[in-house]
PDB file of C-alpha atoms in Angstrom:
ATOM      1  CA  MET A 159     -18.837 -45.086  -9.752  1.00 62.00           C
ATOM      2  CA  ARG A 160     -20.542 -41.715  -9.724  1.00 60.00           C
ATOM      3  CA  LYS A 161     -18.648 -40.707  -6.601  1.00 65.00           C
ATOM      4  CA  TYR A 162     -15.374 -41.871  -8.186  1.00 67.00           C
ATOM      5  CA  ARG A 163     -15.978 -39.797 -11.319  1.00 74.00           C
ATOM      6  CA  SER A 164     -16.974 -36.867  -9.162  1.00 84.00           C
ATOM      7  CA  GLU A 165     -13.687 -37.105  -7.235  1.00 87.00           C
ATOM      8  CA  LEU A 166     -11.734 -37.385 -10.464  1.00 90.00           C
ATOM      9  CA  HIS A 167     -13.464 -34.297 -11.766  1.00 89.00           C
ATOM     10  CA  TYR A 168     -12.609 -32.455  -8.557  1.00 90.00           C
ATOM     11  CA  ILE A 169      -8.917 -33.399  -8.671  1.00 91.00           C
ATOM     12  CA  ALA A 170      -8.618 -32.586 -12.353  1.00 92.00           C
ATOM     13  CA  THR A 171     -10.368 -29.244 -11.953  1.00 91.00           C
ATOM     14  CA  ILE A 172      -8.138 -28.176  -9.072  1.00 93.00           C
ATOM     15  CA  GLY A 173      -5.128 -29.158 -11.180  1.00 94.00           C
ATOM     16  CA  VAL A 174      -6.355 -27.012 -14.044  1.00 93.00           C
ATOM     17  CA  LEU A 175      -7.026 -24.066 -11.730  1.00 94.00           C
ATOM     18  CA  VAL A 176      -3.514 -24.173 -10.257  1.00 95.00           C
ATOM     19  CA  ALA A 177      -1.983 -24.618 -13.715  1.00 96.00           C
ATOM     20  CA  LEU A 178      -3.924 -21.579 -14.929  1.00 95.00           C
ATOM     21  CA  ILE A 179      -2.576 -19.460 -12.073  1.00 95.00           C
ATOM     22  CA  GLU A 180       1.008 -20.627 -12.724  1.00 94.00           C
ATOM     23  CA  ALA A 181       0.750 -20.045 -16.477  1.00 94.00           C
ATOM     24  CA  CYS A 182      -0.555 -16.511 -16.002  1.00 94.00           C
ATOM     25  CA  LYS A 183       2.138 -15.846 -13.403  1.00 91.00           C
ATOM     26  CA  LEU A 184       4.860 -16.909 -15.800  1.00 89.00           C
ATOM     27  CA  ALA A 185       3.318 -14.975 -18.681  1.00 91.00           C
ATOM     28  CA  MET A 186       3.296 -11.754 -16.677  1.00 89.00           C
ATOM     29  CA  ALA A 187       6.611 -12.255 -14.889  1.00 85.00           C
ATOM     30  CA  HIS A 188       8.260  -9.594 -17.050  1.00 84.00           C
ATOM     31  CA  ILE A 189       5.842  -6.908 -15.803  1.00 86.00           C
ATOM     32  CA  PRO A 190       6.839  -6.145 -12.193  1.00 81.00           C
ATOM     33  CA  ASN A 191       4.020  -6.127  -9.641  1.00 85.00           C
ATOM     34  CA  VAL A 192       1.297  -6.846 -12.189  1.00 91.00           C
ATOM     35  CA  GLU A 193      -0.178 -10.267 -11.550  1.00 92.00           C
ATOM     36  CA  LEU A 194      -3.295 -12.298 -12.139  1.00 95.00           C
ATOM     37  CA  THR A 195      -2.858 -14.604  -9.138  1.00 95.00           C
ATOM     38  CA  SER A 196      -5.085 -12.413  -6.966  1.00 96.00           C
ATOM     39  CA  PHE A 197      -7.673 -12.247  -9.739  1.00 97.00           C
ATOM     40  CA  TRP A 198      -7.840 -16.001 -10.266  1.00 96.00           C
ATOM     41  CA  LEU A 199      -7.895 -16.879  -6.573  1.00 96.00           C
ATOM     42  CA  ILE A 200     -10.812 -14.511  -6.005  1.00 96.00           C
ATOM     43  CA  ILE A 201     -12.684 -15.776  -9.061  1.00 95.00           C
ATOM     44  CA  PHE A 202     -12.154 -19.440  -8.144  1.00 94.00           C
ATOM     45  CA  THR A 203     -13.266 -18.848  -4.571  1.00 94.00           C
ATOM     46  CA  VAL A 204     -16.374 -16.966  -5.640  1.00 91.00           C
ATOM     47  CA  PHE A 205     -17.240 -19.446  -8.400  1.00 90.00           C
ATOM     48  CA  PHE A 206     -16.359 -22.773  -6.778  1.00 91.00           C
ATOM     49  CA  GLY A 207     -16.622 -21.904  -3.088  1.00 90.00           C
ATOM     50  CA  ARG A 208     -14.771 -23.632  -0.275  1.00 89.00           C
ATOM     51  CA  LYS A 209     -13.797 -26.647  -2.372  1.00 87.00           C
ATOM     52  CA  ALA A 210     -11.530 -24.501  -4.511  1.00 87.00           C
ATOM     53  CA  MET A 211      -9.577 -23.233  -1.532  1.00 91.00           C
ATOM     54  CA  ILE A 212      -7.356 -26.313  -1.710  1.00 93.00           C
ATOM     55  CA  ALA A 213      -5.819 -24.636  -4.755  1.00 94.00           C
ATOM     56  CA  VAL A 214      -4.056 -22.163  -2.445  1.00 95.00           C
ATOM     57  CA  PRO A 215      -1.759 -24.605  -0.590  1.00 95.00           C
ATOM     58  CA  ILE A 216      -1.147 -26.530  -3.813  1.00 96.00           C
ATOM     59  CA  PHE A 217      -0.174 -23.314  -5.583  1.00 95.00           C
ATOM     60  CA  THR A 218       2.060 -22.320  -2.651  1.00 94.00           C
ATOM     61  CA  LEU A 219       3.812 -25.706  -2.631  1.00 95.00           C
ATOM     62  CA  LEU A 220       4.315 -25.549  -6.375  1.00 93.00           C
ATOM     63  CA  GLU A 221       5.815 -22.075  -6.076  1.00 91.00           C
ATOM     64  CA  GLY A 222       8.245 -23.338  -3.464  1.00 91.00           C
ATOM     65  CA  ALA A 223       9.201 -26.282  -5.655  1.00 92.00           C
ATOM     66  CA  ILE A 224       9.832 -24.020  -8.651  1.00 89.00           C
ATOM     67  CA  TYR A 225      11.544 -21.038  -7.010  1.00 86.00           C
ATOM     68  CA  GLY A 226      12.971 -22.518  -3.817  1.00 85.00           C
ATOM     69  CA  PHE A 227      11.754 -22.243  -0.249  1.00 88.00           C
ATOM     70  CA  GLY A 228      12.784 -18.927   1.225  1.00 84.00           C
ATOM     71  CA  LEU A 229      11.349 -16.327   3.533  1.00 83.00           C
ATOM     72  CA  TRP A 230       9.075 -15.200   0.700  1.00 87.00           C
ATOM     73  CA  TRP A 231       7.477 -18.651   0.805  1.00 90.00           C
ATOM     74  CA  VAL A 232       6.534 -18.154   4.447  1.00 91.00           C
ATOM     75  CA  MET A 233       4.759 -14.950   3.380  1.00 91.00           C
ATOM     76  CA  TYR A 234       2.795 -16.911   0.813  1.00 92.00           C
ATOM     77  CA  LEU A 235       1.541 -19.204   3.582  1.00 94.00           C
ATOM     78  CA  TYR A 236      -0.661 -16.458   5.045  1.00 95.00           C
ATOM     79  CA  THR A 237      -1.136 -13.766   2.378  1.00 95.00           C
ATOM     80  CA  TRP A 238      -2.978 -15.828  -0.216  1.00 95.00           C
ATOM     81  CA  PRO A 239      -5.177 -17.667   2.324  1.00 95.00           C
ATOM     82  CA  ALA A 240      -6.112 -14.281   3.798  1.00 96.00           C
ATOM     83  CA  LEU A 241      -7.216 -13.052   0.366  1.00 96.00           C
ATOM     84  CA  VAL A 242      -9.207 -16.209  -0.301  1.00 96.00           C
ATOM     85  CA  LEU A 243     -10.922 -16.040   3.092  1.00 95.00           C
ATOM     86  CA  VAL A 244     -12.102 -12.476   2.511  1.00 96.00           C
ATOM     87  CA  ALA A 245     -13.188 -13.357  -1.036  1.00 96.00           C
ATOM     88  CA  TYR A 246     -15.198 -16.262   0.377  1.00 95.00           C
ATOM     89  CA  MET A 247     -16.972 -13.909   2.788  1.00 94.00           C
ATOM     90  CA  MET A 248     -17.857 -11.688  -0.173  1.00 93.00           C
ATOM     91  CA  ARG A 249     -18.887 -14.537  -2.488  1.00 91.00           C
ATOM     92  CA  LYS A 250     -22.558 -13.486  -2.612  1.00 91.00           C
ATOM     93  CA  SER A 251     -21.659 -10.294  -4.437  1.00 91.00           C
ATOM     94  CA  THR A 252     -22.377 -10.310  -8.170  1.00 88.00           C
ATOM     95  CA  SER A 253     -20.707  -7.137  -9.376  1.00 92.00           C
ATOM     96  CA  ALA A 254     -17.093  -6.462 -10.271  1.00 95.00           C
ATOM     97  CA  LEU A 255     -16.508  -3.384  -8.113  1.00 95.00           C
ATOM     98  CA  PRO A 256     -16.443  -5.044  -4.671  1.00 95.00           C
ATOM     99  CA  PHE A 257     -13.953  -7.637  -5.904  1.00 96.00           C
ATOM    100  CA  ALA A 258     -11.915  -4.959  -7.641  1.00 96.00           C
ATOM    101  CA  LEU A 259     -11.738  -3.080  -4.344  1.00 96.00           C
ATOM    102  CA  LEU A 260     -10.746  -6.268  -2.518  1.00 96.00           C
ATOM    103  CA  SER A 261      -8.061  -7.048  -5.071  1.00 97.00           C
ATOM    104  CA  GLY A 262      -6.799  -3.451  -5.055  1.00 96.00           C
ATOM    105  CA  ILE A 263      -6.656  -3.230  -1.282  1.00 96.00           C
ATOM    106  CA  PHE A 264      -4.875  -6.579  -1.184  1.00 96.00           C
ATOM    107  CA  GLY A 265      -2.283  -5.284  -3.634  1.00 95.00           C
ATOM    108  CA  LEU A 266      -1.771  -2.114  -1.605  1.00 95.00           C
ATOM    109  CA  SER A 267      -1.384  -4.170   1.581  1.00 95.00           C
ATOM    110  CA  PHE A 268       0.864  -6.852   0.126  1.00 94.00           C
ATOM    111  CA  GLY A 269       4.108  -5.179   1.130  1.00 91.00           C
ATOM    112  CA  PHE A 270       2.880  -4.627   4.666  1.00 93.00           C
ATOM    113  CA  LEU A 271       1.814  -8.258   4.958  1.00 93.00           C
ATOM    114  CA  CYS A 272       5.170  -9.425   3.601  1.00 91.00           C
ATOM    115  CA  ALA A 273       7.088  -7.241   6.078  1.00 88.00           C
ATOM    116  CA  ILE A 274       5.679  -9.129   9.076  1.00 90.00           C
ATOM    117  CA  PRO A 275       8.304 -11.930   9.108  1.00 88.00           C
ATOM    118  CA  TYR A 276      11.080  -9.311   9.239  1.00 84.00           C
ATOM    119  CA  VAL A 277       9.958  -8.414  12.737  1.00 86.00           C
ATOM    120  CA  PHE A 278      11.243 -11.833  13.743  1.00 86.00           C
ATOM    121  CA  VAL A 279      13.920 -12.787  11.222  1.00 79.00           C
ATOM    122  CA  GLY A 280      16.375 -10.906   9.063  1.00 63.00           C
ATOM    123  CA  SER A 281      19.986  -9.923   8.923  1.00 55.00           C
ATOM    124  CA  PRO A 282      21.632  -8.393  10.801  1.00 54.00           C
ATOM    125  CA  THR A 283      19.023  -7.031  13.241  1.00 59.00           C
ATOM    126  CA  PRO A 284      15.387  -8.077  12.828  1.00 62.00           C
ATOM    127  CA  GLY A 285      12.729  -6.050  14.567  1.00 76.00           C
ATOM    128  CA  LEU A 286      10.042  -3.455  14.019  1.00 81.00           C
ATOM    129  CA  ALA A 287      12.460  -0.887  12.588  1.00 78.00           C
ATOM    130  CA  TYR A 288      13.863  -3.381  10.100  1.00 78.00           C
ATOM    131  CA  ALA A 289      10.389  -4.520   9.056  1.00 83.00           C
ATOM    132  CA  PHE A 290       9.246  -0.900   8.749  1.00 85.00           C
ATOM    133  CA  GLY A 291      12.187  -0.053   6.503  1.00 81.00           C
ATOM    134  CA  TYR A 292      11.485  -3.093   4.363  1.00 82.00           C
ATOM    135  CA  TRP A 293       7.831  -2.046   4.020  1.00 86.00           C
ATOM    136  CA  VAL A 294       8.568   1.609   3.203  1.00 85.00           C
ATOM    137  CA  ALA A 295      11.140   0.647   0.576  1.00 81.00           C
ATOM    138  CA  GLY A 296       8.488  -1.415  -1.208  1.00 84.00           C
ATOM    139  CA  ILE A 297       5.656   1.157  -1.187  1.00 88.00           C
ATOM    140  CA  PRO A 298       6.093   2.189  -4.852  1.00 87.00           C
ATOM    141  CA  PHE A 299       5.729  -1.479  -5.797  1.00 87.00           C
ATOM    142  CA  ASP A 300       2.648  -1.794  -3.589  1.00 91.00           C
ATOM    143  CA  LEU A 301       1.042   1.194  -5.318  1.00 93.00           C
ATOM    144  CA  THR A 302       1.602  -0.414  -8.725  1.00 92.00           C
ATOM    145  CA  HIS A 303       0.375  -3.747  -7.395  1.00 93.00           C
ATOM    146  CA  GLY A 304      -2.815  -2.266  -5.938  1.00 95.00           C
ATOM    147  CA  VAL A 305      -3.753  -0.213  -8.997  1.00 96.00           C
ATOM    148  CA  ALA A 306      -2.993  -3.092 -11.373  1.00 96.00           C
ATOM    149  CA  ASN A 307      -5.052  -5.527  -9.297  1.00 96.00           C
ATOM    150  CA  PHE A 308      -7.990  -3.110  -9.213  1.00 96.00           C
ATOM    151  CA  VAL A 309      -7.964  -2.447 -12.953  1.00 97.00           C
ATOM    152  CA  LEU A 310      -7.490  -6.088 -13.952  1.00 97.00           C
ATOM    153  CA  MET A 311     -10.396  -7.254 -11.811  1.00 97.00           C
ATOM    154  CA  LEU A 312     -12.651  -4.465 -13.063  1.00 96.00           C
ATOM    155  CA  VAL A 313     -11.879  -5.269 -16.681  1.00 97.00           C
ATOM    156  CA  LEU A 314     -11.767  -9.066 -16.567  1.00 96.00           C
ATOM    157  CA  TYR A 315     -14.484  -9.975 -14.052  1.00 96.00           C
ATOM    158  CA  ARG A 316     -17.486  -9.923 -16.403  1.00 95.00           C
ATOM    159  CA  PRO A 317     -15.885 -11.646 -19.433  1.00 95.00           C
ATOM    160  CA  VAL A 318     -14.254 -14.362 -17.347  1.00 95.00           C
ATOM    161  CA  THR A 319     -17.244 -15.147 -15.131  1.00 93.00           C
ATOM    162  CA  SER A 320     -19.599 -15.277 -18.117  1.00 93.00           C
ATOM    163  CA  VAL A 321     -17.331 -17.855 -19.785  1.00 92.00           C
ATOM    164  CA  MET A 322     -16.990 -19.828 -16.560  1.00 89.00           C
ATOM    165  CA  GLU A 323     -20.752 -19.923 -16.125  1.00 88.00           C
ATOM    166  CA  LYS A 324     -21.041 -21.559 -19.537  1.00 88.00           C
ATOM    167  CA  VAL A 325     -18.206 -24.072 -19.420  1.00 80.00           C
ATOM    168  CA  ALA A 326     -17.277 -24.792 -15.785  1.00 77.00           C
ATOM    169  CA  ARG A 327     -19.171 -27.335 -13.728  1.00 73.00           C
ATOM    170  CA  PRO A 328     -19.463 -26.720  -9.980  1.00 73.00           C
ATOM    171  CA  LEU A 329     -17.144 -28.858  -7.845  1.00 70.00           C
TER     172      LEU A 329
ATOM    173  CA  MET B1267     -25.596  -2.547   5.996  1.00 65.00           C
ATOM    174  CA  THR B1268     -26.907  -2.093   2.455  1.00 78.00           C
ATOM    175  CA  LYS B1269     -24.852  -3.171  -0.543  1.00 75.00           C
ATOM    176  CA  ASN B1270     -24.254   0.406  -1.702  1.00 83.00           C
ATOM    177  CA  LYS B1271     -23.008   1.454   1.719  1.00 87.00           C
ATOM    178  CA  LYS B1272     -20.540  -1.457   1.740  1.00 87.00           C
ATOM    179  CA  ILE B1273     -19.210  -0.445  -1.658  1.00 89.00           C
ATOM    180  CA  ILE B1274     -18.842   3.176  -0.573  1.00 90.00           C
ATOM    181  CA  LEU B1275     -17.061   2.022   2.578  1.00 90.00           C
ATOM    182  CA  GLY B1276     -14.738  -0.115   0.458  1.00 90.00           C
ATOM    183  CA  CYS B1277     -13.948   2.809  -1.844  1.00 92.00           C
ATOM    184  CA  VAL B1278     -13.217   5.065   1.102  1.00 93.00           C
ATOM    185  CA  ALA B1279     -10.973   2.407   2.669  1.00 92.00           C
ATOM    186  CA  ALA B1280      -9.053   1.984  -0.588  1.00 93.00           C
ATOM    187  CA  VAL B1281      -8.552   5.723  -1.020  1.00 93.00           C
ATOM    188  CA  LEU B1282      -7.471   6.143   2.599  1.00 94.00           C
ATOM    189  CA  LEU B1283      -5.009   3.272   2.272  1.00 93.00           C
ATOM    190  CA  LEU B1284      -3.624   4.769  -0.940  1.00 93.00           C
ATOM    191  CA  ALA B1285      -3.227   8.160   0.718  1.00 94.00           C
ATOM    192  CA  ALA B1286      -1.601   6.587   3.769  1.00 93.00           C
ATOM    193  CA  LEU B1287       0.932   4.725   1.636  1.00 93.00           C
ATOM    194  CA  VAL B1288       1.819   7.857  -0.319  1.00 92.00           C
ATOM    195  CA  GLY B1289       2.104   9.811   2.926  1.00 93.00           C
ATOM    196  CA  VAL B1290       4.374   7.237   4.541  1.00 91.00           C
ATOM    197  CA  TRP B1291       6.522   7.140   1.417  1.00 87.00           C
ATOM    198  CA  PHE B1292       7.043  10.882   1.373  1.00 87.00           C
ATOM    199  CA  ALA B1293       7.612  10.994   5.132  1.00 86.00           C
ATOM    200  CA  PHE B1294       9.969   8.050   5.496  1.00 83.00           C
ATOM    201  CA  GLY B1295      11.039   7.146   1.981  1.00 75.00           C
ATOM    202  CA  PRO B1296      14.478   7.820   0.509  1.00 67.00           C
ATOM    203  CA  GLN B1297      15.239  11.536   0.404  1.00 57.00           C
ATOM    204  CA  SER B1298      18.189  13.186  -1.196  1.00 43.00           C
ATOM    205  CA  THR B1299      20.147  14.932   1.528  1.00 41.00           C
ATOM    206  CA  ASN B1300      22.374  16.907  -0.753  1.00 39.00           C
ATOM    207  CA  GLU B1301      21.666  18.934  -3.887  1.00 39.00           C
ATOM    208  CA  GLY B1302      24.939  17.803  -5.464  1.00 39.00           C
ATOM    209  CA  ALA B1303      27.654  20.214  -6.359  1.00 36.00           C
ATOM    210  CA  THR B1304      27.899  23.292  -4.210  1.00 36.00           C
ATOM    211  CA  THR B1305      28.196  26.651  -5.846  1.00 35.00           C
ATOM    212  CA  THR B1306      30.583  29.203  -4.430  1.00 37.00           C
ATOM    213  CA  ALA B1307      31.226  32.651  -5.722  1.00 38.00           C
ATOM    214  CA  ILE B1308      34.795  33.552  -6.540  1.00 40.00           C
ATOM    215  CA  THR B1309      36.227  36.905  -7.291  1.00 41.00           C
ATOM    216  CA  ASN B1310      38.304  37.259 -10.450  1.00 44.00           C
ATOM    217  CA  GLU B1311      41.189  39.643 -11.040  1.00 43.00           C
ATOM    218  CA  ALA B1312      38.839  42.419 -12.091  1.00 46.00           C
ATOM    219  CA  GLY B1313      37.069  42.154  -8.789  1.00 46.00           C
ATOM    220  CA  GLU B1314      33.977  40.743 -10.399  1.00 44.00           C
ATOM    221  CA  SER B1315      32.245  37.944  -8.704  1.00 41.00           C
ATOM    222  CA  THR B1316      31.498  34.890 -10.840  1.00 39.00           C
ATOM    223  CA  PRO B1317      29.839  31.674  -9.774  1.00 37.00           C
ATOM    224  CA  SER B1318      32.000  28.578  -9.689  1.00 36.00           C
ATOM    225  CA  THR B1319      30.698  25.067  -9.322  1.00 36.00           C
ATOM    226  CA  GLU B1320      32.770  22.864  -7.039  1.00 38.00           C
ATOM    227  CA  LYS B1321      33.189  19.393  -8.458  1.00 46.00           C
ATOM    228  CA  GLY B1322      32.846  16.461  -6.091  1.00 61.00           C
ATOM    229  CA  GLY B1323      30.859  18.207  -3.427  1.00 77.00           C
ATOM    230  CA  LYS B1324      30.642  15.144  -1.172  1.00 85.00           C
ATOM    231  CA  SER B1325      33.266  12.907   0.349  1.00 87.00           C
ATOM    232  CA  VAL B1326      32.026   9.316   0.609  1.00 90.00           C
ATOM    233  CA  THR B1327      33.879   6.192   1.742  1.00 90.00           C
ATOM    234  CA  ILE B1328      33.095   2.669   0.566  1.00 92.00           C
ATOM    235  CA  GLU B1329      34.646  -0.341   2.299  1.00 91.00           C
ATOM    236  CA  VAL B1330      34.352  -3.687   0.565  1.00 92.00           C
ATOM    237  CA  VAL B1331      34.868  -6.745   2.768  1.00 90.00           C
ATOM    238  CA  ASN B1332      35.281  -9.830   0.631  1.00 87.00           C
ATOM    239  CA  LYS B1333      34.732 -13.491   1.426  1.00 86.00           C
ATOM    240  CA  ALA B1334      38.220 -13.813   2.895  1.00 85.00           C
ATOM    241  CA  GLY B1335      37.565 -10.867   5.202  1.00 85.00           C
ATOM    242  CA  VAL B1336      39.960  -8.550   3.387  1.00 87.00           C
ATOM    243  CA  THR B1337      38.821  -4.913   3.381  1.00 88.00           C
ATOM    244  CA  THR B1338      39.388  -2.594   0.437  1.00 89.00           C
ATOM    245  CA  THR B1339      38.624   1.072   1.005  1.00 90.00           C
ATOM    246  CA  TYR B1340      37.549   3.566  -1.632  1.00 90.00           C
ATOM    247  CA  ASN B1341      37.391   7.272  -0.885  1.00 89.00           C
ATOM    248  CA  VAL B1342      35.286   9.079  -3.442  1.00 88.00           C
ATOM    249  CA  ARG B1343      34.631  12.750  -4.123  1.00 88.00           C
ATOM    250  CA  THR B1344      31.272  12.802  -5.794  1.00 88.00           C
ATOM    251  CA  ASP B1345      28.157  14.693  -6.746  1.00 87.00           C
ATOM    252  CA  ALA B1346      26.127  11.489  -6.956  1.00 88.00           C
ATOM    253  CA  GLU B1347      22.787  11.473  -5.163  1.00 87.00           C
ATOM    254  CA  TYR B1348      22.563   7.727  -4.705  1.00 89.00           C
ATOM    255  CA  LEU B1349      24.937   4.933  -3.780  1.00 92.00           C
ATOM    256  CA  ARG B1350      24.986   3.476  -7.253  1.00 91.00           C
ATOM    257  CA  GLY B1351      26.553   6.637  -8.643  1.00 91.00           C
ATOM    258  CA  VAL B1352      29.249   6.595  -5.966  1.00 92.00           C
ATOM    259  CA  MET B1353      30.043   2.952  -6.680  1.00 93.00           C
ATOM    260  CA  GLU B1354      30.336   3.703 -10.391  1.00 91.00           C
ATOM    261  CA  GLU B1355      32.750   6.551  -9.679  1.00 90.00           C
ATOM    262  CA  ALA B1356      34.939   4.607  -7.242  1.00 90.00           C
ATOM    263  CA  ASP B1357      38.199   3.825  -9.027  1.00 87.00           C
ATOM    264  CA  GLY B1358      38.895   0.120  -9.068  1.00 88.00           C
ATOM    265  CA  LEU B1359      35.479  -0.897  -7.724  1.00 91.00           C
ATOM    266  CA  THR B1360      33.452  -3.064 -10.073  1.00 89.00           C
ATOM    267  CA  PHE B1361      30.067  -4.590  -9.518  1.00 90.00           C
ATOM    268  CA  VAL B1362      27.335  -6.443 -11.350  1.00 87.00           C
ATOM    269  CA  GLU B1363      23.703  -5.782 -10.641  1.00 83.00           C
ATOM    270  CA  GLU B1364      20.753  -7.951 -11.701  1.00 77.00           C
ATOM    271  CA  ASN B1365      17.167  -6.909 -11.118  1.00 73.00           C
ATOM    272  CA  GLY B1366      18.168  -4.471  -8.409  1.00 75.00           C
ATOM    273  CA  MET B1367      20.386  -6.957  -6.561  1.00 82.00           C
ATOM    274  CA  VAL B1368      24.177  -6.651  -6.497  1.00 89.00           C
ATOM    275  CA  MET B1369      25.372 -10.103  -7.489  1.00 86.00           C
ATOM    276  CA  SER B1370      29.097  -9.510  -7.789  1.00 88.00           C
ATOM    277  CA  VAL B1371      31.601  -7.010  -6.362  1.00 91.00           C
ATOM    278  CA  ASN B1372      35.162  -6.824  -7.665  1.00 88.00           C
ATOM    279  CA  GLY B1373      34.564 -10.034  -9.555  1.00 85.00           C
ATOM    280  CA  GLU B1374      33.463 -11.978  -6.475  1.00 86.00           C
ATOM    281  CA  ARG B1375      30.001 -13.420  -6.901  1.00 86.00           C
ATOM    282  CA  ALA B1376      27.500 -13.729  -4.055  1.00 84.00           C
ATOM    283  CA  ASP B1377      24.386 -15.087  -5.685  1.00 79.00           C
ATOM    284  CA  TYR B1378      21.936 -16.176  -3.001  1.00 78.00           C
ATOM    285  CA  THR B1379      20.478 -19.037  -5.007  1.00 75.00           C
ATOM    286  CA  LEU B1380      23.862 -20.387  -6.139  1.00 77.00           C
ATOM    287  CA  ASP B1381      26.309 -19.475  -3.372  1.00 78.00           C
ATOM    288  CA  LYS B1382      23.952 -19.188  -0.396  1.00 80.00           C
ATOM    289  CA  ALA B1383      25.569 -15.788   0.191  1.00 84.00           C
ATOM    290  CA  TYR B1384      24.837 -12.157  -0.602  1.00 87.00           C
ATOM    291  CA  TRP B1385      26.441  -8.725  -0.547  1.00 91.00           C
ATOM    292  CA  ALA B1386      25.135  -6.881   2.516  1.00 90.00           C
ATOM    293  CA  PHE B1387      25.114  -3.102   2.454  1.00 92.00           C
ATOM    294  CA  TYR B1388      25.634  -1.007   5.568  1.00 90.00           C
ATOM    295  CA  ILE B1389      25.651   2.738   6.122  1.00 88.00           C
ATOM    296  CA  GLY B1390      27.758   3.255   9.201  1.00 83.00           C
ATOM    297  CA  GLU B1391      26.703   0.441  11.515  1.00 80.00           C
ATOM    298  CA  ALA B1392      23.122   0.263  10.258  1.00 82.00           C
ATOM    299  CA  TYR B1393      21.832  -1.986   7.530  1.00 83.00           C
ATOM    300  CA  CYS B1394      20.854  -0.117   4.370  1.00 86.00           C
ATOM    301  CA  ASN B1395      17.120  -0.250   3.897  1.00 80.00           C
ATOM    302  CA  TYR B1396      17.257   0.691   0.227  1.00 84.00           C
ATOM    303  CA  GLY B1397      18.872  -0.706  -2.879  1.00 86.00           C
ATOM    304  CA  ILE B1398      21.839   1.014  -4.452  1.00 90.00           C
ATOM    305  CA  ASN B1399      19.595   2.914  -6.849  1.00 86.00           C
ATOM    306  CA  ASP B1400      17.568   4.446  -4.009  1.00 85.00           C
ATOM    307  CA  GLN B1401      20.060   4.746  -1.139  1.00 88.00           C
ATOM    308  CA  PRO B1402      20.867   8.462  -0.818  1.00 88.00           C
ATOM    309  CA  VAL B1403      24.406   9.562   0.014  1.00 89.00           C
ATOM    310  CA  ALA B1404      25.500  12.519   2.084  1.00 87.00           C
ATOM    311  CA  ASP B1405      28.866  14.091   2.713  1.00 86.00           C
ATOM    312  CA  GLY B1406      30.883  11.963   5.129  1.00 86.00           C
ATOM    313  CA  ASP B1407      28.873   8.755   4.697  1.00 88.00           C
ATOM    314  CA  VAL B1408      30.747   5.490   5.146  1.00 90.00           C
ATOM    315  CA  PHE B1409      29.272   2.490   3.343  1.00 92.00           C
ATOM    316  CA  ARG B1410      30.348  -1.086   3.887  1.00 92.00           C
ATOM    317  CA  ILE B1411      29.680  -3.815   1.351  1.00 94.00           C
ATOM    318  CA  VAL B1412      30.192  -7.108   3.138  1.00 91.00           C
ATOM    319  CA  TYR B1413      30.214 -10.631   1.712  1.00 90.00           C
ATOM    320  CA  THR B1414      27.703 -12.418   3.935  1.00 88.00           C
ATOM    321  CA  ALA B1415      26.961 -16.114   4.063  1.00 83.00           C
ATOM    322  CA  ALA B1416      23.260 -16.871   4.478  1.00 70.00           C
TER     323      ALA B1416
END
């Protein structure tokens, strides 16, 4: 019975985590390149550890179901897991700055990471030049993304983690 | 490695990445190749030289290839710096843009999510790497806007 309740708690918690990410994503959709997805994925990984990583594929599937499965969805398959993996390696850290740097660097690198598929696919001529052009064209968005990620993590880390320490049970 | 050293390393990496992105943008990003209208001096009847601005300093061609494969050509004299300005000045050419994407040209929609098609932009034979708001235009450029099924 205890194991059953524990599994229920796990499933429900993961559901809430993914719902939180989606809700924040929708709420901030009108502000281009400012997002809380990076913030929440880092916080969940640091707070809940490996067990929370299942939220990433669930979130990715949900995104595909809502917005349609396109090339952007393939990018999601490796960008968010990469962020979560690095956050997991840094989970022992207790201050906001390292995670702010991680989130900021992730935001700055997002365009580069998303340009990778265009080396292989794209119309009319995929390849390095096409991917490079795609990346360069998105640099202003990457700069906004990186700075926004950095600031949001720096500002929200302490308040959010202190609340989570009080109300959230470990998985 | 101590914690402080890791943080310093992280800060340095972030700053270097930021600088690299800005550098790449200025080196390879969209650059205006023409200052717009050219100014030529003319001499009036009194022999005095006065500056005269030449309107439409650039000659740009836009070819629209619709779903049926029919090509419509627009030759535009313009001072516009970017493709959007040229498209707005082309007589008879209409377009609808949403969130930076051209969804309809001359009343023909190519919405990727609805029609599984899009309007592809070419400069010469090469695919445009920038949207219409950022694609610079130079004298003699030939742009093609082609209805493309995904």
